[in-house]
Coordinates of N, CA and C in Angstrom, one line a residue:
Chain A
Q714 N -4.3 6.0 -19.2 CA -5.3 6.0 -18.1 C -4.6 5.2 -16.9
K715 N -4.6 5.8 -15.7 CA -4.1 5.1 -14.6 C -5.0 4.0 -14.2
E716 N -4.3 2.9 -13.6 CA -5.1 1.8 -13.2 C -6.1 2.1 -12.1
V717 N -5.7 2.9 -11.2 CA -6.5 3.2 -10.0 C -6.4 4.7 -9.9
E718 N -7.5 5.4 -10.0 CA -7.5 6.9 -9.9 C -8.2 7.4 -8.7
Q719 N -7.6 8.4 -8.1 CA -8.2 9.1 -7.0 C -7.9 10.6 -7.2
N720 N -8.8 11.4 -6.7 CA -8.6 12.9 -6.7 C -7.6 13.1 -5.5
S721 N -6.5 13.8 -5.8 CA -5.5 14.0 -4.8 C -5.9 14.9 -3.6
G722 N -6.9 15.7 -3.9 CA -7.4 16.7 -2.8 C -6.4 17.9 -2.7
P723 N -6.4 18.5 -1.6 CA -7.0 18.1 -0.3 C -8.5 18.3 -0.3
L724 N -9.2 17.3 0.3 CA -10.6 17.4 0.6 C -10.8 18.0 2.0
S725 N -11.4 19.1 2.1 CA -11.6 19.7 3.4 C -13.1 19.6 3.8
V726 N -13.3 19.1 5.0 CA -14.7 19.0 5.5 C -14.7 19.5 6.9
P727 N -15.8 20.1 7.4 CA -15.9 20.5 8.8 C -16.1 19.3 9.7
E728 N -15.7 19.5 10.9 CA -15.9 18.4 11.9 C -17.4 18.1 12.0
G729 N -17.7 16.8 12.0 CA -19.1 16.4 12.1 C -19.8 16.1 10.8
A730 N -19.2 16.5 9.7 CA -19.7 16.4 8.4 C -19.4 15.0 7.8
I731 N -20.0 14.7 6.7 CA -19.7 13.4 6.0 C -18.6 13.7 4.9
A732 N -17.5 12.9 5.0 CA -16.5 13.0 4.0 C -16.7 11.9 3.0
S733 N -16.6 12.2 1.7 CA -16.9 11.3 0.6 C -15.6 11.2 -0.2
L734 N -15.0 10.0 -0.3 CA -13.8 9.8 -1.0 C -14.1 8.8 -2.2
N735 N -13.6 9.1 -3.3 CA -13.9 8.3 -4.5 C -12.7 7.7 -5.2
C736 N -13.0 6.6 -5.9 CA -11.9 5.9 -6.6 C -12.5 5.2 -7.8
T737 N -11.8 5.3 -8.9 CA -12.2 4.5 -10.1 C -11.0 3.6 -10.5
Y738 N -11.3 2.5 -11.1 CA -10.3 1.6 -11.5 C -10.6 1.1 -13.0
S739 N -9.5 0.7 -13.6 CA -9.6 0.4 -15.0 C -9.8 -1.1 -15.4
D740 N -9.3 -2.0 -14.5 CA -9.3 -3.4 -14.8 C -10.6 -4.0 -14.4
R741 N -11.5 -4.3 -15.3 CA -12.8 -4.7 -15.1 C -12.9 -6.1 -14.3
G742 N -11.8 -6.8 -14.4 CA -11.7 -8.1 -13.7 C -11.3 -8.0 -12.3
S743 N -11.1 -6.8 -11.7 CA -10.7 -6.7 -10.3 C -11.8 -7.2 -9.4
Q744 N -11.3 -7.9 -8.3 CA -12.2 -8.6 -7.4 C -12.2 -8.0 -6.0
S745 N -11.1 -7.4 -5.6 CA -11.0 -7.0 -4.2 C -10.7 -5.5 -4.2
F746 N -11.3 -4.8 -3.2 CA -11.1 -3.4 -3.1 C -10.9 -3.0 -1.6
F747 N -9.9 -2.2 -1.4 CA -9.5 -1.8 -0.1 C -9.3 -0.3 0.1
W748 N -9.6 0.1 1.3 CA -9.2 1.5 1.7 C -8.2 1.4 2.8
Y749 N -7.1 2.1 2.6 CA -6.0 2.2 3.6 C -6.0 3.7 4.0
R750 N -5.7 3.9 5.3 CA -5.5 5.2 5.8 C -4.0 5.4 6.1
Q751 N -3.4 6.5 5.7 CA -2.0 6.8 6.0 C -1.9 8.2 6.6
Y752 N -1.5 8.2 7.8 CA -1.1 9.5 8.5 C 0.2 9.9 8.0
S753 N 0.4 11.2 8.0 CA 1.7 11.8 7.5 C 2.9 11.2 8.2
G754 N 3.8 10.6 7.5 CA 5.0 10.0 8.0 C 4.9 8.6 8.5
K755 N 3.7 8.1 8.4 CA 3.4 6.7 8.9 C 3.1 5.8 7.7
S756 N 3.0 4.5 8.1 CA 2.7 3.5 7.1 C 1.2 3.3 6.9
P757 N 0.7 2.8 5.8 CA -0.7 2.6 5.5 C -1.3 1.6 6.5
E758 N -2.5 1.7 6.8 CA -3.2 0.7 7.6 C -4.6 0.5 7.0
L759 N -5.0 -0.7 7.0 CA -6.3 -1.1 6.4 C -7.5 -0.6 7.2
I760 N -8.5 0.1 6.6 CA -9.7 0.4 7.4 C -10.9 -0.2 6.8
M761 N -10.9 -0.5 5.5 CA -12.1 -1.2 5.0 C -11.7 -2.0 3.8
S762 N -12.5 -3.1 3.6 CA -12.3 -4.0 2.4 C -13.7 -4.3 1.9
I763 N -13.9 -4.4 0.6 CA -15.2 -4.8 0.1 C -15.0 -5.6 -1.2
Y764 N -15.9 -6.6 -1.4 CA -15.6 -7.5 -2.4 C -16.8 -7.7 -3.4
S765 N -18.0 -7.3 -2.9 CA -19.2 -7.4 -3.7 C -19.9 -6.1 -3.9
N766 N -20.7 -6.0 -4.9 CA -21.5 -4.7 -5.1 C -22.3 -4.4 -3.9
G767 N -22.4 -3.1 -3.7 CA -23.3 -2.6 -2.6 C -22.5 -1.8 -1.5
D768 N -23.1 -1.8 -0.4 CA -22.5 -1.0 0.7 C -22.0 -2.0 1.8
K769 N -20.9 -1.6 2.5 CA -20.4 -2.3 3.6 C -20.1 -1.3 4.7
E770 N -20.7 -1.5 5.9 CA -20.6 -0.5 6.9 C -19.7 -1.0 8.1
D771 N -18.9 -0.2 8.7 CA -18.1 -0.5 9.8 C -17.9 0.7 10.7
G772 N -18.8 0.9 11.7 CA -18.7 2.0 12.5 C -19.1 3.3 11.7
R773 N -18.2 4.3 11.7 CA -18.4 5.5 11.0 C -18.1 5.4 9.5
F774 N -17.5 4.3 9.1 CA -17.1 4.1 7.7 C -18.0 3.3 6.9
T775 N -18.3 3.7 5.7 CA -19.1 2.9 4.7 C -18.3 2.8 3.4
A776 N -18.1 1.6 3.0 CA -17.5 1.4 1.6 C -18.6 1.1 0.7
Q777 N -18.5 1.7 -0.5 CA -19.5 1.4 -1.6 C -18.8 0.9 -2.8
L778 N -19.4 -0.1 -3.4 CA -18.7 -0.7 -4.6 C -19.8 -0.8 -5.7
N779 N -19.4 -0.4 -6.9 CA -20.2 -0.5 -8.1 C -19.3 -1.0 -9.2
K780 N -19.3 -2.4 -9.4 CA -18.4 -3.0 -10.4 C -18.8 -2.6 -11.8
A781 N -20.1 -2.4 -12.1 CA -20.5 -2.0 -13.5 C -19.9 -0.7 -13.8
S782 N -19.8 0.2 -12.9 CA -19.2 1.6 -13.1 C -17.8 1.6 -12.8
Q783 N -17.2 0.5 -12.3 CA -15.8 0.5 -11.9 C -15.5 1.6 -10.9
Y784 N -16.2 1.6 -9.9 CA -16.2 2.8 -8.9 C -16.3 2.2 -7.5
V785 N -15.5 2.8 -6.6 CA -15.5 2.4 -5.2 C -15.4 3.7 -4.4
S786 N -16.1 3.8 -3.3 CA -16.1 5.0 -2.5 C -16.0 4.7 -1.1
L787 N -15.6 5.7 -0.3 CA -15.5 5.5 1.1 C -16.2 6.8 1.7
L788 N -17.2 6.5 2.6 CA -17.9 7.6 3.3 C -17.5 7.5 4.8
I789 N -17.1 8.7 5.3 CA -16.8 8.8 6.7 C -17.8 9.7 7.3
R790 N -18.7 9.2 8.2 CA -19.7 9.9 8.9 C -19.1 10.6 10.1
D791 N -19.7 11.7 10.5 CA -19.3 12.4 11.8 C -17.7 12.6 11.8
S792 N -17.2 13.2 10.7 CA -15.8 13.3 10.6 C -15.1 14.0 11.8
Q793 N -14.0 13.5 12.2 CA -13.2 14.0 13.3 C -11.9 14.5 12.9
P794 N -11.3 15.4 13.6 CA -9.9 15.9 13.2 C -9.0 14.7 13.1
S795 N -9.2 13.7 13.9 CA -8.3 12.5 13.9 C -8.4 11.7 12.6
D796 N -9.4 12.0 11.8 CA -9.6 11.4 10.5 C -8.7 12.0 9.4
S797 N -8.1 13.2 9.7 CA -7.3 13.9 8.8 C -6.1 13.0 8.4
A798 N -6.0 12.6 7.2 CA -5.0 11.7 6.7 C -5.1 11.6 5.2
T799 N -4.2 10.8 4.6 CA -4.4 10.4 3.2 C -5.0 9.1 3.1
Y800 N -6.0 8.9 2.2 CA -6.7 7.7 2.1 C -6.4 7.1 0.7
L801 N -5.9 5.8 0.8 CA -5.4 5.1 -0.4 C -6.4 4.1 -0.8
C802 N -6.8 4.1 -2.1 CA -7.7 3.1 -2.6 C -6.8 2.0 -3.2
A803 N -7.1 0.7 -3.0 CA -6.2 -0.4 -3.5 C -7.1 -1.4 -4.1
V804 N -6.6 -2.0 -5.2 CA -7.4 -3.0 -6.0 C -6.6 -4.2 -6.3
N805 N -7.2 -5.4 -6.2 CA -6.4 -6.5 -6.8 C -7.4 -7.6 -7.3
G806 N -6.8 -8.7 -7.9 CA -7.6 -9.7 -8.4 C -7.9 -9.5 -9.9
G807 N -7.3 -8.5 -10.5 CA -7.6 -8.3 -11.9 C -6.6 -9.2 -12.8
S808 N -6.2 -8.6 -13.9 CA -5.4 -9.3 -14.8 C -4.0 -9.7 -14.2
G809 N -3.6 -8.9 -13.2 CA -2.3 -9.2 -12.5 C -2.4 -10.3 -11.5
G810 N -3.6 -10.8 -11.2 CA -3.8 -11.8 -10.2 C -3.8 -11.2 -8.8
Y811 N -4.0 -12.0 -7.8 CA -4.1 -11.5 -6.4 C -2.8 -11.1 -5.8
Q812 N -1.7 -11.5 -6.4 CA -0.4 -11.1 -5.9 C -0.1 -9.6 -6.2
K813 N -0.8 -9.1 -7.1 CA -0.5 -7.7 -7.6 C -1.6 -6.8 -7.0
V814 N -1.2 -6.0 -6.0 CA -2.1 -5.0 -5.4 C -1.8 -3.7 -6.0
T815 N -2.7 -3.0 -6.6 CA -2.4 -1.7 -7.2 C -3.1 -0.6 -6.4
F816 N -2.3 0.4 -6.1 CA -2.8 1.5 -5.2 C -3.0 2.8 -6.1
G817 N -4.0 3.5 -5.7 CA -4.2 4.9 -6.2 C -3.2 5.8 -5.5
T818 N -3.1 7.0 -6.0 CA -2.2 8.0 -5.4 C -2.6 8.6 -4.1
G819 N -3.9 8.3 -3.7 CA -4.4 8.8 -2.5 C -5.1 10.1 -2.5
T820 N -6.1 10.3 -1.6 CA -6.8 11.6 -1.4 C -6.5 12.1 0.0
K821 N -6.0 13.3 0.1 CA -5.7 13.9 1.4 C -7.0 14.5 1.9
L822 N -7.4 14.1 3.1 CA -8.5 14.6 3.8 C -8.1 15.5 5.0
Q823 N -8.7 16.6 5.0 CA -8.5 17.6 6.2 C -9.9 17.8 6.8
V824 N -10.0 17.5 8.1 CA -11.2 17.7 8.9 C -10.9 19.0 9.7
I825 N -11.7 20.0 9.5 CA -11.5 21.3 10.1 C -12.3 21.3 11.4
P826 N -11.7 21.6 12.5 CA -12.4 21.7 13.8 C -13.4 22.8 13.9
Chain B
E254 N 4.2 -9.1 19.8 CA 3.3 -8.2 19.0 C 3.6 -8.5 17.5
A255 N 2.5 -8.8 16.8 CA 2.5 -9.0 15.4 C 3.0 -7.8 14.7
Q256 N 4.1 -7.9 13.9 CA 4.6 -6.7 13.2 C 5.5 -7.1 12.0
V257 N 5.6 -6.1 11.2 CA 6.6 -6.1 10.1 C 7.7 -5.1 10.5
T258 N 8.9 -5.5 10.5 CA 10.0 -4.7 11.0 C 10.9 -4.4 9.8
Q259 N 11.1 -3.1 9.6 CA 12.0 -2.6 8.5 C 13.2 -1.9 9.1
N260 N 14.4 -2.1 8.6 CA 15.5 -1.3 9.0 C 16.4 -1.0 7.8
P261 N 17.1 0.2 7.8 CA 16.9 1.3 8.8 C 15.7 2.1 8.5
R262 N 15.4 3.0 9.4 CA 14.2 3.9 9.2 C 14.6 5.1 8.2
Y263 N 15.9 5.5 8.3 CA 16.4 6.5 7.4 C 17.7 6.1 6.9
L264 N 18.0 6.4 5.7 CA 19.3 6.0 5.1 C 19.7 7.1 4.0
I265 N 20.9 7.6 4.2 CA 21.5 8.5 3.2 C 22.7 7.8 2.7
T266 N 22.8 7.7 1.4 CA 23.9 7.1 0.8 C 24.4 7.8 -0.5
V267 N 25.4 7.3 -1.1 CA 25.9 8.0 -2.3 C 25.7 7.0 -3.5
T268 N 25.7 7.6 -4.7 CA 25.5 6.9 -5.9 C 26.5 5.7 -6.0
G269 N 25.9 4.5 -6.3 CA 26.8 3.4 -6.6 C 27.2 2.5 -5.4
K270 N 26.9 3.0 -4.2 CA 27.2 2.2 -3.0 C 26.1 1.2 -2.6
K271 N 26.4 0.0 -2.8 CA 25.4 -1.1 -2.5 C 24.8 -1.0 -1.1
L272 N 23.5 -1.2 -1.1 CA 22.9 -1.1 0.2 C 21.7 -2.2 0.3
T273 N 21.4 -2.6 1.5 CA 20.3 -3.5 1.7 C 19.4 -2.9 2.8
V274 N 18.1 -3.0 2.5 CA 17.1 -2.7 3.5 C 16.4 -4.0 3.9
T275 N 16.4 -4.2 5.2 CA 15.9 -5.5 5.7 C 14.4 -5.4 6.1
C276 N 13.8 -6.5 6.0 CA 12.3 -6.6 6.3 C 12.1 -7.9 6.9
S277 N 11.4 -8.0 8.0 CA 11.2 -9.2 8.7 C 9.8 -9.2 9.3
Q278 N 9.0 -10.3 9.2 CA 7.7 -10.3 9.8 C 7.6 -11.6 10.7
N279 N 6.8 -11.4 11.8 CA 6.7 -12.5 12.8 C 5.3 -13.1 12.8
M280 N 4.6 -13.0 11.7 CA 3.2 -13.5 11.6 C 3.1 -14.8 10.8
N281 N 4.2 -15.3 10.4 CA 4.2 -16.6 9.5 C 3.5 -16.3 8.2
H282 N 3.6 -15.1 7.7 CA 2.9 -14.8 6.4 C 3.6 -15.4 5.2
E283 N 2.8 -15.9 4.3 CA 3.4 -16.4 3.0 C 3.8 -15.3 2.1
Y284 N 3.0 -14.3 2.0 CA 3.2 -13.3 1.0 C 4.0 -12.1 1.5
M285 N 5.0 -11.6 0.8 CA 5.7 -10.4 1.2 C 5.9 -9.5 -0.1
S286 N 6.0 -8.2 0.1 CA 6.1 -7.4 -1.0 C 6.8 -6.1 -0.7
W287 N 7.5 -5.5 -1.6 CA 8.1 -4.2 -1.4 C 7.4 -3.1 -2.3
Y288 N 7.2 -1.9 -1.8 CA 6.7 -0.8 -2.5 C 7.6 0.4 -2.3
R289 N 7.5 1.3 -3.3 CA 8.1 2.6 -3.1 C 7.0 3.6 -3.2
Q290 N 7.1 4.7 -2.5 CA 6.1 5.7 -2.5 C 6.7 7.1 -2.8
D291 N 6.2 7.7 -3.9 CA 6.7 9.0 -4.4 C 5.6 9.9 -4.5
P292 N 5.8 11.2 -4.2 CA 4.7 12.2 -4.4 C 4.1 12.2 -5.8
G293 N 2.8 12.1 -5.8 CA 2.1 12.1 -7.1 C 2.0 10.8 -7.8
L294 N 2.8 9.8 -7.3 CA 2.8 8.5 -8.0 C 2.3 7.4 -7.1
G295 N 2.1 7.7 -5.8 CA 1.5 6.7 -5.0 C 2.4 5.6 -4.6
L296 N 1.9 4.5 -4.2 CA 2.6 3.3 -3.9 C 2.7 2.4 -5.1
R297 N 4.0 2.1 -5.5 CA 4.2 1.2 -6.6 C 4.9 0.0 -6.2
Q298 N 4.5 -1.2 -6.7 CA 5.1 -2.4 -6.2 C 6.4 -2.7 -7.0
I299 N 7.4 -3.1 -6.2 CA 8.7 -3.3 -6.8 C 8.9 -4.8 -7.0
Y300 N 8.8 -5.6 -6.0 CA 8.9 -7.1 -6.1 C 7.9 -7.6 -5.1
Y301 N 7.5 -8.9 -5.3 CA 6.8 -9.6 -4.3 C 7.2 -11.1 -4.3
S302 N 6.8 -11.7 -3.2 CA 7.2 -13.1 -3.0 C 6.0 -13.9 -2.4
M303 N 5.7 -15.0 -3.1 CA 4.6 -15.8 -2.7 C 5.0 -16.8 -1.6
N304 N 6.3 -17.1 -1.5 CA 6.7 -18.0 -0.5 C 8.3 -18.1 -0.6
V305 N 8.9 -18.9 0.2 CA 10.3 -19.1 0.2 C 10.8 -19.4 -1.2
E306 N 11.8 -18.8 -1.7 CA 12.4 -19.0 -3.0 C 11.5 -18.7 -4.1
A307 N 10.4 -18.0 -3.9 CA 9.5 -17.7 -5.0 C 9.3 -16.2 -5.0
T308 N 10.0 -15.5 -5.9 CA 9.9 -14.0 -6.0 C 9.5 -13.7 -7.5
D309 N 8.9 -12.5 -7.6 CA 8.6 -12.0 -9.0 C 8.5 -10.5 -9.0
K310 N 8.6 -10.0 -10.2 CA 8.7 -8.6 -10.4 C 7.3 -7.9 -10.3
G311 N 7.4 -6.7 -9.7 CA 6.2 -5.9 -9.7 C 6.2 -4.9 -10.8
D312 N 5.8 -3.7 -10.6 CA 5.7 -2.7 -11.7 C 7.0 -2.0 -11.9
V313 N 7.8 -1.8 -10.9 CA 9.0 -1.0 -11.1 C 10.2 -1.8 -10.5
P314 N 10.6 -2.9 -11.1 CA 11.7 -3.7 -10.5 C 13.1 -3.3 -10.9
E315 N 13.3 -2.4 -11.9 CA 14.6 -2.1 -12.4 C 15.4 -1.4 -11.3
G316 N 16.6 -2.0 -11.1 CA 17.6 -1.4 -10.2 C 17.5 -2.0 -8.8
Y317 N 16.6 -3.0 -8.6 CA 16.4 -3.6 -7.3 C 16.6 -5.2 -7.4
K318 N 16.9 -5.7 -6.3 CA 17.0 -7.2 -6.2 C 16.3 -7.6 -4.9
V319 N 15.8 -8.8 -4.8 CA 15.3 -9.3 -3.6 C 15.7 -10.7 -3.4
S320 N 15.5 -11.3 -2.2 CA 15.7 -12.7 -2.0 C 14.7 -13.1 -0.9
R321 N 14.4 -14.4 -0.9 CA 13.5 -14.9 0.1 C 14.0 -16.3 0.5
K322 N 15.0 -16.3 1.3 CA 15.6 -17.6 1.7 C 15.0 -18.1 3.0
E323 N 14.3 -17.3 3.7 CA 13.6 -17.7 4.9 C 12.2 -17.1 4.8
K324 N 11.2 -17.7 5.4 CA 9.8 -17.2 5.3 C 9.7 -15.8 5.9
R325 N 10.4 -15.6 7.0 CA 10.2 -14.3 7.7 C 10.9 -13.1 7.1
N326 N 11.9 -13.3 6.3 CA 12.8 -12.2 5.9 C 12.7 -12.0 4.3
F327 N 12.7 -10.7 4.0 CA 12.5 -10.4 2.6 C 13.3 -9.1 2.3
P328 N 14.7 -9.2 2.2 CA 15.5 -8.0 2.1 C 15.4 -7.4 0.7
L329 N 15.5 -6.0 0.6 CA 15.6 -5.3 -0.7 C 17.0 -4.8 -0.9
I330 N 17.5 -5.2 -2.0 CA 18.9 -4.9 -2.3 C 19.0 -3.9 -3.5
L331 N 19.8 -2.8 -3.3 CA 20.1 -1.9 -4.3 C 21.6 -2.1 -4.6
E332 N 21.9 -2.7 -5.7 CA 23.3 -3.0 -6.0 C 24.1 -1.8 -6.4
S333 N 23.5 -0.9 -7.1 CA 24.2 0.4 -7.5 C 23.2 1.5 -7.4
P334 N 22.9 2.0 -6.3 CA 21.8 3.0 -6.1 C 22.1 4.3 -7.0
S335 N 21.0 4.8 -7.5 CA 21.1 6.1 -8.2 C 20.1 7.1 -7.6
P336 N 20.3 8.4 -7.9 CA 19.4 9.4 -7.3 C 17.9 9.2 -7.5
N337 N 17.6 8.6 -8.7 CA 16.1 8.4 -8.9 C 15.5 7.3 -8.1
Q338 N 16.3 6.6 -7.3 CA 15.8 5.7 -6.3 C 15.6 6.3 -4.9
T339 N 15.8 7.6 -4.8 CA 15.5 8.3 -3.6 C 14.0 8.2 -3.4
S340 N 13.5 7.7 -2.3 CA 12.1 7.4 -2.2 C 11.8 6.9 -0.8
L341 N 10.5 6.8 -0.4 CA 10.1 6.2 0.8 C 9.7 4.7 0.4
Y342 N 10.3 3.8 1.1 CA 10.1 2.3 0.8 C 9.3 1.7 1.9
F343 N 8.4 0.8 1.5 CA 7.6 0.1 2.5 C 7.7 -1.4 2.1
C344 N 7.9 -2.2 3.2 CA 7.7 -3.6 3.1 C 6.3 -4.0 3.6
A345 N 5.7 -5.0 3.0 CA 4.4 -5.4 3.5 C 4.3 -6.9 3.4
S346 N 3.4 -7.4 4.2 CA 3.2 -8.9 4.2 C 1.7 -9.2 4.4
S347 N 1.3 -10.4 4.0 CA -0.1 -10.8 4.2 C -0.1 -12.3 4.3
L348 N -1.1 -12.9 4.9 CA -1.2 -14.3 5.2 C -1.0 -15.1 3.9
G349 N -1.6 -14.7 2.8 CA -1.4 -15.3 1.5 C -1.7 -14.2 0.4
A350 N -2.0 -14.7 -0.8 CA -2.2 -13.7 -1.8 C -3.7 -13.9 -2.3
G351 N -4.5 -14.4 -1.4 CA -5.9 -14.5 -1.8 C -6.6 -13.2 -1.8
Y352 N -7.8 -13.1 -2.4 CA -8.4 -11.8 -2.6 C -8.9 -11.1 -1.4
T353 N -9.0 -11.8 -0.3 CA -9.4 -11.2 1.0 C -8.3 -10.7 1.8
E354 N -7.0 -10.9 1.4 CA -5.9 -10.7 2.3 C -5.6 -9.2 2.4
K355 N -5.4 -8.8 3.7 CA -5.0 -7.4 3.9 C -3.5 -7.4 4.1
L356 N -3.0 -6.2 3.7 CA -1.5 -6.1 3.8 C -1.2 -5.4 5.2
F357 N -0.1 -5.9 5.8 CA 0.5 -5.3 7.0 C 1.8 -4.7 6.5
F358 N 1.9 -3.4 6.9 CA 3.1 -2.6 6.4 C 4.1 -2.4 7.5
G359 N 5.3 -2.4 7.1 CA 6.4 -1.9 8.0 C 6.3 -0.4 8.2
S360 N 7.2 0.1 9.0 CA 7.2 1.5 9.3 C 7.8 2.4 8.2
G361 N 8.5 1.8 7.3 CA 9.0 2.5 6.1 C 10.5 2.9 6.3
T362 N 11.1 3.0 5.1 CA 12.5 3.4 5.1 C 12.6 4.6 4.1
Q363 N 13.1 5.7 4.6 CA 13.3 6.9 3.8 C 14.7 6.9 3.3
L364 N 14.9 6.7 2.0 CA 16.2 6.6 1.4 C 16.5 7.8 0.6
S365 N 17.7 8.3 0.8 CA 18.2 9.4 -0.1 C 19.5 9.0 -0.7
V366 N 19.5 9.1 -2.0 CA 20.7 8.7 -2.8 C 21.3 10.0 -3.3
L367 N 22.5 10.4 -2.9 CA 23.1 11.6 -3.3 C 24.0 11.4 -4.5

C-alpha cells in the first residue's frame, strides 16, 4: 500500500463546476496535510494546508480532513481553465517525523471551457 | 525576491560522468531537501538537511550525495550517474521542519543520463 494515494486522473470538469480531489494516507500518526498545485513543466506551489479535522476554506478552495478515515480532500469551486494542473497531496508528521514530507503521485485536473 | 535557485535547468550527460546540481535559497531557511519526480511515482525524497552539516537520507538516496556546508546552499552530487537517474529533480526549502512548514521549490532540473 502506498503511503499517500491519489487517483491519477485526469479528472475533467466543466468550467464553473466544483472539482473534488481526494487523497488517502496510510500513516495514522500523520499530523500535517498539504495540497500543492503543479502546472505542466513547473515546480509545485502550496495552495492549502490543513492540520485538524474539518474544513478549511480559502477563496475558491476548501480542504477537508478526516483523520479517523485517513482521508483528505480538496474542493475547487467555480473551476476555471487556469485551475488545470496536477494537484499533489502531501503528508508529514507521521512515523518519519516532520522532516519527511511524503507526496502522492498527483491528480491531473482538466477544466473544460 | 525570495526564491530557491537551481542550476542547471537542463542537463544531458553520459553514464559515469560526475555531475553536481546546485541549489541555493535566499530566505535563511533551516530545512532543505531534494526530490526526484518520475511519471507514475510522484515526488520522492532523496536527501534532506535540517541545518548546516546535518544531512540525512530520504526514501531514495542510493547513487546520490549531498553536502550542507553553508546554510543557503545544498548541492546534489551524482558521483557516477546511471540511466535510471534520468529524472526531474527539485530542490526545496522551508523555514524549519515543523508541522506547519510549507515547502518552497526551485524551478527544477531535467536530467538525462545516456
